[in-house]
Amino acid sequence: MKLRTQTQKSNAISPHRERSTWLLLVVVATVAILCGICAAESNEGVTHVRGGPDSVVWVVQLSDLHFSVHHPNRALDFANLVGPALSVINPSLVLITGDLTDGKSKDLLTMKQNEDEWVEYRTVLDTVIKRSRLQKSLFFDLRGNHDSFGVPVVGASFDFFSKYSINGQLGRNGSVNSVTLETRDWKHLFVGFDSTMLTGLRGPTNLFGHPTDQLLKDLDLELSQWDSQSEKLVTKISFGHFPLSFSAPSSSGRTLEDVFLKHSISAYLCGHLHTKFGMNLKRHHQLDDHSSSLQKLFQFNIHQSSFESTANCSMGAPPIQEFWEWEMGDWRKSRAFRILAIDRGHVSYVDTDFKSGTKRAIILPTFPLDSRFMLTSSCRHNYECQSVAPSSYETIRALVFSLSPIVSVVARVYDSRSGNLDLVLETQMIKHSGDNSRGNLYVAPWNYRAFEDASPDRFWLQIEANDIAGRSTLTELRPFSINGHSLKLSWGWKEFLVMGCQWASLYYPLFWSALYFLFIFLLLPKALLVFPKKIYTYKNFIANKGIVNGVLWFLQELCRIPTLWFGWIGYLFYLMLCPWFMGQVFTEGKNMVYMTYMGWAIETSNGKGKVEYVGSPDIMVVVLPHLLFVVLPAILVTGALTAERAIYREHMLAFLVKKKDDICMDSRKSVLNGSMVSNVHLSKRLIRKLLFVVCLAICWKHFMVRH
């Protein structure tokens, strides 16, 4: 009976245990699945792009917002215009490439972090995200140089970027962050990085990007994360704040360009320069083993090479190493807005602005590519070697974003061979069909082989969209080349200065060249005066007029006044050996630090009193203007004053000689005439007065450079 009773109890408990066991297994499995999903999203950073079309993804870029308490309209326009635009465009990512806040006082003399501007930035971005109906995780913002003004250490009390930015709020605290947009056939890798200086100085000596060796290593690792997989093709895009012309090499000499060329990224997206330097701030980079040292310092045209090599289709051919650098305009004044699309590996973009308010429609042709801004060698290789599926060429494609329903889209191709634009193709484009479409992709079949030509600008494409209200939107005419020939473009002189010159490498050569020139400027007249005893005087200048004789004459007059001449020589040595001035370079603390031509002398964080120089080559915006626009003009004006003094002395000697010749005249009359002549000479010293005005201008320039 006892055994039977225990058996009955055991049978009674068994169903309860069985239910508990199944419930426990379900809970464990659910937790495991959720953890697996979270791990996949956080570790791999992969976003599966849902909805059609599968062949194309698009993102939005904004830059240089410069939200300021002194200019509230920037943030107000951003909230009112960008949110609704994003809801229509529905991008897969929104990239904000630096200078989120302004950090400047109203008089523009003080540059440091202002928490009110950061609170405004967070509030406006929250509003934009709500209006756009996009997930917050799709927004990536970067720190610009304005966002690091006066921030001594990342994570310190005045590092408001870490607290108020989207990246900061989502815990993206690393200097390199990446996300992959994955479709059925393609992976699109976007890698953003923060290359602002680790010690954030105040402006204006905070102008350059300073990638460290560790950052370049991390960037290299992120860009190579899909290299080992082969089931899907990968397109790589990088984004940052600083153009490569304003990015310094690391301590080991490596550069961002080295990393980008190694991975053959399609494009590097950046900001920083605004539109005041030009609208054509684009630059093509290509590896060239035969480039000279001069070509490494200067690139004179948008395209790095002036020739196009024949495509090498052999199996063992080295990979093509090239990429585009596309700087975009600023929101601050230009209200610039960019949409970038990747269509089966083809990268294209359209820039527009919201100066006049919301755009009714925006059209982005995704194929054929603009021959001015395509990856020339890659496109030519893909076409000639047939390494891309023919279906990629068989349709004209364009994305159309409109506030109102679109009723028709027409593609037109023009032939410019005759000297005029002759219409050779006009075709209706059909909307890509598919369930749960993310956007409006329009396509039109065409015979692409009919448009093969050696000229990159023979054929031009224009697309027109008409909405339900009868409004028409036209794209600009774009040249295209099916077989990968590139249309060469040239920069204006301002565009060349900011994009074509590698300023980080040019700083020290320019500094020492300017300093040596000033020394020669002072020592050569002295040497001519002492050794060959070749004397330049006012009479010699009158007899043999010329710029060289004039300059040597008044510089020799400067040499004849030892106090002035030795004073200038001593000042030049002072600029090489001693601090230029002292000031506060951080928002917090009252410690004064000094600046030399090598940078700001900052005590290292180990507290052992060791000094390191930071802010080079950023200080060139102070050093070079001081040498060229203050020191050199001051030497010239000093020499001119001494030359004017010599002229006056010559006039006085001539007057005394004349006075001796007139001793037969009445003494009173002679004295009267002498007074009159002296007054005449005094009144004629207008040059001296003008030079004193120039001195005041130089002093004002010196004050502006120092502040």
GROMACS .gro file of C-alpha atoms in nm, residues 76-351:
model
  276
   76LEU     CA    1   1.427   7.679  -3.694
   77ASP     CA    2   1.466   7.617  -4.068
   78PHE     CA    3   1.622   7.278  -3.998
   79ALA     CA    4   1.326   7.168  -3.787
   80ASN     CA    5   1.068   7.299  -4.035
   81LEU     CA    6   1.229   7.180  -4.359
   82VAL     CA    7   1.440   6.872  -4.297
   83GLY     CA    8   1.185   6.664  -4.107
   84PRO     CA    9   0.913   6.679  -4.378
   85ALA     CA   10   1.174   6.627  -4.652
   86LEU     CA   11   1.305   6.311  -4.484
   87SER     CA   12   0.951   6.175  -4.450
   88VAL     CA   13   0.912   6.201  -4.829
   89ILE     CA   14   1.261   6.075  -4.918
   90ASN     CA   15   1.260   5.791  -4.662
   91PRO     CA   16   1.639   5.736  -4.665
   92SER     CA   17   1.808   5.433  -4.519
   93LEU     CA   18   2.057   5.655  -4.331
   94VAL     CA   19   2.096   6.023  -4.240
   95LEU     CA   20   2.459   6.136  -4.211
   96ILE     CA   21   2.539   6.469  -4.040
   97THR     CA   22   2.907   6.532  -4.100
   98GLY     CA   23   3.018   6.770  -3.828
   99ASP     CA   24   3.001   7.126  -3.698
  100LEU     CA   25   2.666   7.064  -3.537
  101THR     CA   26   2.694   7.381  -3.326
  102ASP     CA   27   2.877   7.708  -3.385
  103GLY     CA   28   3.058   7.776  -3.058
  104LYS     CA   29   3.124   8.143  -3.137
  105SER     CA   30   3.041   8.461  -2.949
  106LYS     CA   31   2.838   8.731  -3.119
  107ASP     CA   32   3.150   8.939  -3.194
  108LEU     CA   33   3.324   8.624  -3.329
  109LEU     CA   34   3.627   8.678  -3.102
  110THR     CA   35   3.556   8.402  -2.848
  111MET     CA   36   3.523   8.040  -2.955
  112LYS     CA   37   3.415   7.786  -2.694
  113GLN     CA   38   3.133   7.541  -2.621
  114ASN     CA   39   2.788   7.678  -2.543
  115GLU     CA   40   2.555   7.426  -2.376
  116ASP     CA   41   2.244   7.616  -2.487
  117GLU     CA   42   2.336   7.545  -2.849
  118TRP     CA   43   2.372   7.175  -2.773
  119VAL     CA   44   2.037   7.162  -2.596
  120GLU     CA   45   1.885   7.326  -2.902
  121TYR     CA   46   2.055   7.071  -3.127
  122ARG     CA   47   1.913   6.777  -2.930
  123THR     CA   48   1.565   6.930  -2.924
  124VAL     CA   49   1.564   7.005  -3.297
  125LEU     CA   50   1.692   6.656  -3.389
  126ASP     CA   51   1.422   6.497  -3.173
  127THR     CA   52   1.164   6.705  -3.361
  128VAL     CA   53   1.311   6.609  -3.699
  129ILE     CA   54   1.316   6.240  -3.610
  130LYS     CA   55   0.953   6.256  -3.500
  131ARG     CA   56   0.840   6.438  -3.813
  132SER     CA   57   1.039   6.214  -4.046
  133ARG     CA   58   0.902   5.895  -3.884
  134LEU     CA   59   1.249   5.743  -3.913
  135GLN     CA   60   1.418   5.539  -3.645
  136LYS     CA   61   1.668   5.728  -3.435
  137SER     CA   62   1.931   5.461  -3.498
  138LEU     CA   63   1.939   5.559  -3.868
  139PHE     CA   64   2.093   5.899  -3.779
  140PHE     CA   65   2.471   5.925  -3.755
  141ASP     CA   66   2.627   6.256  -3.651
  142LEU     CA   67   2.996   6.340  -3.625
  143ARG     CA   68   3.202   6.586  -3.427
  144GLY     CA   69   3.346   6.879  -3.624
  145ASN     CA   70   3.616   7.123  -3.522
  146HIS     CA   71   3.353   7.371  -3.394
  147ASP     CA   72   3.213   7.093  -3.174
  148SER     CA   73   3.553   7.051  -3.006
  149PHE     CA   74   3.639   7.418  -2.946
  150GLY     CA   75   3.796   7.442  -2.601
  151VAL     CA   76   3.731   7.076  -2.504
  152PRO     CA   77   4.054   6.955  -2.337
  153VAL     CA   78   3.954   6.588  -2.308
  154VAL     CA   79   3.677   6.379  -2.464
  155GLY     CA   80   3.431   6.297  -2.187
  156ALA     CA   81   3.515   6.608  -1.982
  157SER     CA   82   3.252   6.844  -1.850
  158PHE     CA   83   3.251   7.062  -2.163
  159ASP     CA   84   3.234   6.769  -2.405
  160PHE     CA   85   2.869   6.831  -2.489
  161PHE     CA   86   2.889   6.621  -2.806
  162SER     CA   87   2.907   6.302  -2.599
  163LYS     CA   88   2.596   6.411  -2.408
  164TYR     CA   89   2.367   6.568  -2.666
  165SER     CA   90   2.458   6.419  -3.006
  166ILE     CA   91   2.273   6.123  -3.158
  167ASN     CA   92   2.588   5.912  -3.151
  168GLY     CA   93   2.644   6.004  -2.788
  169GLN     CA   94   2.288   5.921  -2.688
  170LEU     CA   95   2.304   5.582  -2.864
  171GLY     CA   96   2.639   5.490  -2.709
  172ARG     CA   97   2.844   5.515  -3.028
  173ASN     CA   98   3.143   5.643  -2.833
  174GLY     CA   99   3.420   5.507  -3.052
  175SER     CA  100   3.611   5.723  -3.297
  176VAL     CA  101   3.503   5.487  -3.579
  177ASN     CA  102   3.145   5.363  -3.632
  178SER     CA  103   3.004   5.162  -3.918
  179VAL     CA  104   2.673   5.032  -4.045
  180THR     CA  105   2.597   4.798  -4.335
  181LEU     CA  106   2.284   4.834  -4.545
  182GLU     CA  107   2.208   4.491  -4.688
  183THR     CA  108   1.975   4.409  -4.975
  184ARG     CA  109   1.914   4.082  -5.155
  185ASP     CA  110   2.226   4.103  -5.373
  186TRP     CA  111   2.445   4.373  -5.223
  187LYS     CA  112   2.609   4.503  -4.908
  188HIS     CA  113   2.659   4.877  -4.867
  189LEU     CA  114   2.916   4.955  -4.597
  190PHE     CA  115   2.917   5.305  -4.446
  191VAL     CA  116   3.205   5.392  -4.211
  192GLY     CA  117   3.214   5.723  -4.025
  193PHE     CA  118   3.502   5.851  -3.815
  194ASP     CA  119   3.593   6.138  -3.584
  195SER     CA  120   3.935   6.285  -3.666
  196THR     CA  121   3.910   6.602  -3.459
  197MET     CA  122   4.217   6.668  -3.244
  198LEU     CA  123   4.224   6.483  -2.912
  199THR     CA  124   4.297   6.811  -2.733
  200GLY     CA  125   4.031   7.049  -2.859
  201LEU     CA  126   4.182   7.397  -2.885
  202ARG     CA  127   3.982   7.712  -2.932
  203GLY     CA  128   3.958   7.860  -3.277
  204PRO     CA  129   4.108   7.965  -3.502
  205THR     CA  130   4.394   7.723  -3.426
  206ASN     CA  131   4.156   7.426  -3.450
  207LEU     CA  132   4.112   7.385  -3.822
  208PHE     CA  133   4.256   7.048  -3.928
  209GLY     CA  134   4.166   6.685  -3.882
  210HIS     CA  135   4.423   6.487  -3.683
  211PRO     CA  136   4.377   6.112  -3.742
  212THR     CA  137   4.590   5.902  -3.507
  213ASP     CA  138   4.757   5.573  -3.594
  214GLN     CA  139   4.498   5.395  -3.381
  215LEU     CA  140   4.212   5.564  -3.567
  216LEU     CA  141   4.362   5.464  -3.903
  217LYS     CA  142   4.402   5.108  -3.777
  218ASP     CA  143   4.038   5.097  -3.661
  219LEU     CA  144   3.921   5.253  -3.989
  220ASP     CA  145   4.119   4.995  -4.186
  221LEU     CA  146   3.960   4.717  -3.980
  222GLU     CA  147   3.605   4.846  -4.028
  223LEU     CA  148   3.647   4.887  -4.404
  224SER     CA  149   3.775   4.530  -4.437
  225GLN     CA  150   3.501   4.361  -4.233
  226TRP     CA  151   3.329   4.207  -4.539
  227ASP     CA  152   3.640   4.129  -4.743
  228SER     CA  153   3.641   3.761  -4.649
  229GLN     CA  154   3.282   3.696  -4.757
  230SER     CA  155   3.206   3.642  -5.123
  231GLU     CA  156   2.834   3.573  -5.147
  232LYS     CA  157   2.745   3.941  -5.197
  233LEU     CA  158   2.915   4.235  -5.360
  234VAL     CA  159   3.019   4.522  -5.131
  235THR     CA  160   3.019   4.896  -5.193
  236LYS     CA  161   3.216   5.102  -4.942
  237ILE     CA  162   3.146   5.462  -4.844
  238SER     CA  163   3.328   5.660  -4.574
  239PHE     CA  164   3.220   5.987  -4.417
  240GLY     CA  165   3.394   6.241  -4.195
  241HIS     CA  166   3.413   6.613  -4.136
  242PHE     CA  167   3.747   6.726  -4.280
  243PRO     CA  168   3.850   6.720  -4.647
  244LEU     CA  169   4.177   6.536  -4.704
  245SER     CA  170   4.349   6.865  -4.788
  246PHE     CA  171   4.275   6.969  -4.429
  247SER     CA  172   4.372   6.638  -4.267
  248ALA     CA  173   4.717   6.592  -4.116
  249PRO     CA  174   4.912   6.265  -4.139
  250SER     CA  175   4.942   6.049  -3.829
  251SER     CA  176   5.259   6.036  -3.619
  252SER     CA  177   5.385   5.748  -3.833
  253GLY     CA  178   5.318   5.938  -4.157
  254ARG     CA  179   5.010   5.738  -4.267
  255THR     CA  180   4.716   5.928  -4.410
  256LEU     CA  181   4.345   5.877  -4.462
  257GLU     CA  182   4.409   5.869  -4.835
  258ASP     CA  183   4.633   5.562  -4.789
  259VAL     CA  184   4.352   5.373  -4.616
  260PHE     CA  185   4.086   5.477  -4.865
  261LEU     CA  186   4.301   5.380  -5.165
  262LYS     CA  187   4.382   5.045  -5.006
  263HIS     CA  188   4.012   4.958  -4.987
  264SER     CA  189   3.911   5.135  -5.310
  265ILE     CA  190   3.611   5.295  -5.147
  266SER     CA  191   3.359   5.449  -5.384
  267ALA     CA  192   3.339   5.787  -5.212
  268TYR     CA  193   3.446   5.986  -4.909
  269LEU     CA  194   3.178   6.232  -4.796
  270CYS     CA  195   3.285   6.537  -4.595
  271GLY     CA  196   3.206   6.900  -4.513
  272HIS     CA  197   3.399   7.177  -4.336
  273LEU     CA  198   3.465   7.416  -4.628
  274HIS     CA  199   3.110   7.546  -4.688
  275THR     CA  200   3.021   7.695  -5.026
  276LYS     CA  201   3.208   8.025  -4.996
  277PHE     CA  202   3.513   7.870  -5.166
  278GLY     CA  203   3.315   7.738  -5.462
  279MET     CA  204   3.049   7.491  -5.568
  280ASN     CA  205   3.291   7.243  -5.725
  281LEU     CA  206   3.476   7.114  -5.419
  282LYS     CA  207   3.522   6.760  -5.550
  283ARG     CA  208   3.843   6.563  -5.592
  284HIS     CA  209   3.933   6.235  -5.760
  285HIS     CA  210   4.211   6.029  -5.597
  286GLN     CA  211   4.396   5.751  -5.775
  287LEU     CA  212   4.710   5.559  -5.681
  288ASP     CA  213   5.001   5.661  -5.899
  289ASP     CA  214   5.340   5.506  -5.825
  290HIS     CA  215   5.508   5.749  -6.063
  291SER     CA  216   5.384   6.070  -5.903
  292SER     CA  217   5.647   6.326  -5.811
  293SER     CA  218   5.692   6.492  -5.473
  294LEU     CA  219   5.530   6.805  -5.616
  295GLN     CA  220   5.220   6.607  -5.717
  296LYS     CA  221   5.189   6.483  -5.359
  297LEU     CA  222   5.166   6.843  -5.240
  298PHE     CA  223   4.948   6.983  -5.517
  299GLN     CA  224   4.669   6.850  -5.736
  300PHE     CA  225   4.593   7.106  -6.002
  301ASN     CA  226   4.267   6.967  -6.138
  302ILE     CA  227   3.975   6.769  -6.003
  303HIS     CA  228   4.105   6.450  -6.165
  304GLN     CA  229   4.443   6.340  -6.036
  305SER     CA  230   4.579   6.200  -6.362
  306SER     CA  231   4.560   6.359  -6.705
  307PHE     CA  232   4.543   6.028  -6.886
  308GLU     CA  233   4.336   5.711  -6.878
  309SER     CA  234   4.514   5.379  -6.899
  310THR     CA  235   4.372   5.084  -7.091
  311ALA     CA  236   4.169   4.844  -6.877
  312ASN     CA  237   4.363   4.532  -6.773
  313CYS     CA  238   4.123   4.236  -6.776
  314SER     CA  239   4.370   3.963  -6.688
  315MET     CA  240   4.307   3.748  -6.383
  316GLY     CA  241   4.624   3.854  -6.203
  317ALA     CA  242   4.576   4.227  -6.262
  318PRO     CA  243   4.616   4.439  -5.948
  319PRO     CA  244   4.292   4.592  -5.817
  320ILE     CA  245   4.212   4.948  -5.917
  321GLN     CA  246   4.280   5.189  -5.631
  322GLU     CA  247   4.078   5.508  -5.662
  323PHE     CA  248   3.798   5.697  -5.489
  324TRP     CA  249   3.605   6.021  -5.502
  325GLU     CA  250   3.611   6.290  -5.234
  326TRP     CA  251   3.286   6.487  -5.233
  327GLU     CA  252   3.270   6.790  -5.005
  328MET     CA  253   2.919   6.924  -4.967
  329GLY     CA  254   2.787   7.270  -4.891
  330ASP     CA  255   2.679   7.394  -4.552
  331TRP     CA  256   2.341   7.427  -4.387
  332ARG     CA  257   2.463   7.741  -4.209
  333LYS     CA  258   2.408   7.979  -4.501
  334SER     CA  259   2.344   7.764  -4.807
  335ARG     CA  260   2.081   7.532  -4.654
  336ALA     CA  261   2.250   7.253  -4.851
  337PHE     CA  262   2.095   6.907  -4.868
  338ARG     CA  263   2.237   6.598  -5.041
  339ILE     CA  264   2.082   6.267  -5.148
  340LEU     CA  265   2.330   5.993  -5.238
  341ALA     CA  266   2.223   5.668  -5.407
  342ILE     CA  267   2.397   5.338  -5.475
  343ASP     CA  268   2.238   5.157  -5.767
  344ARG     CA  269   2.396   4.813  -5.830
  345GLY     CA  270   2.731   4.953  -5.724
  346HIS     CA  271   2.695   5.279  -5.920
  347VAL     CA  272   2.723   5.577  -5.683
  348SER     CA  273   2.555   5.906  -5.769
  349TYR     CA  274   2.423   6.206  -5.583
  350VAL     CA  275   2.222   6.524  -5.619
  351ASP     CA  276   2.279   6.841  -5.419
   0.00000   0.00000   0.00000
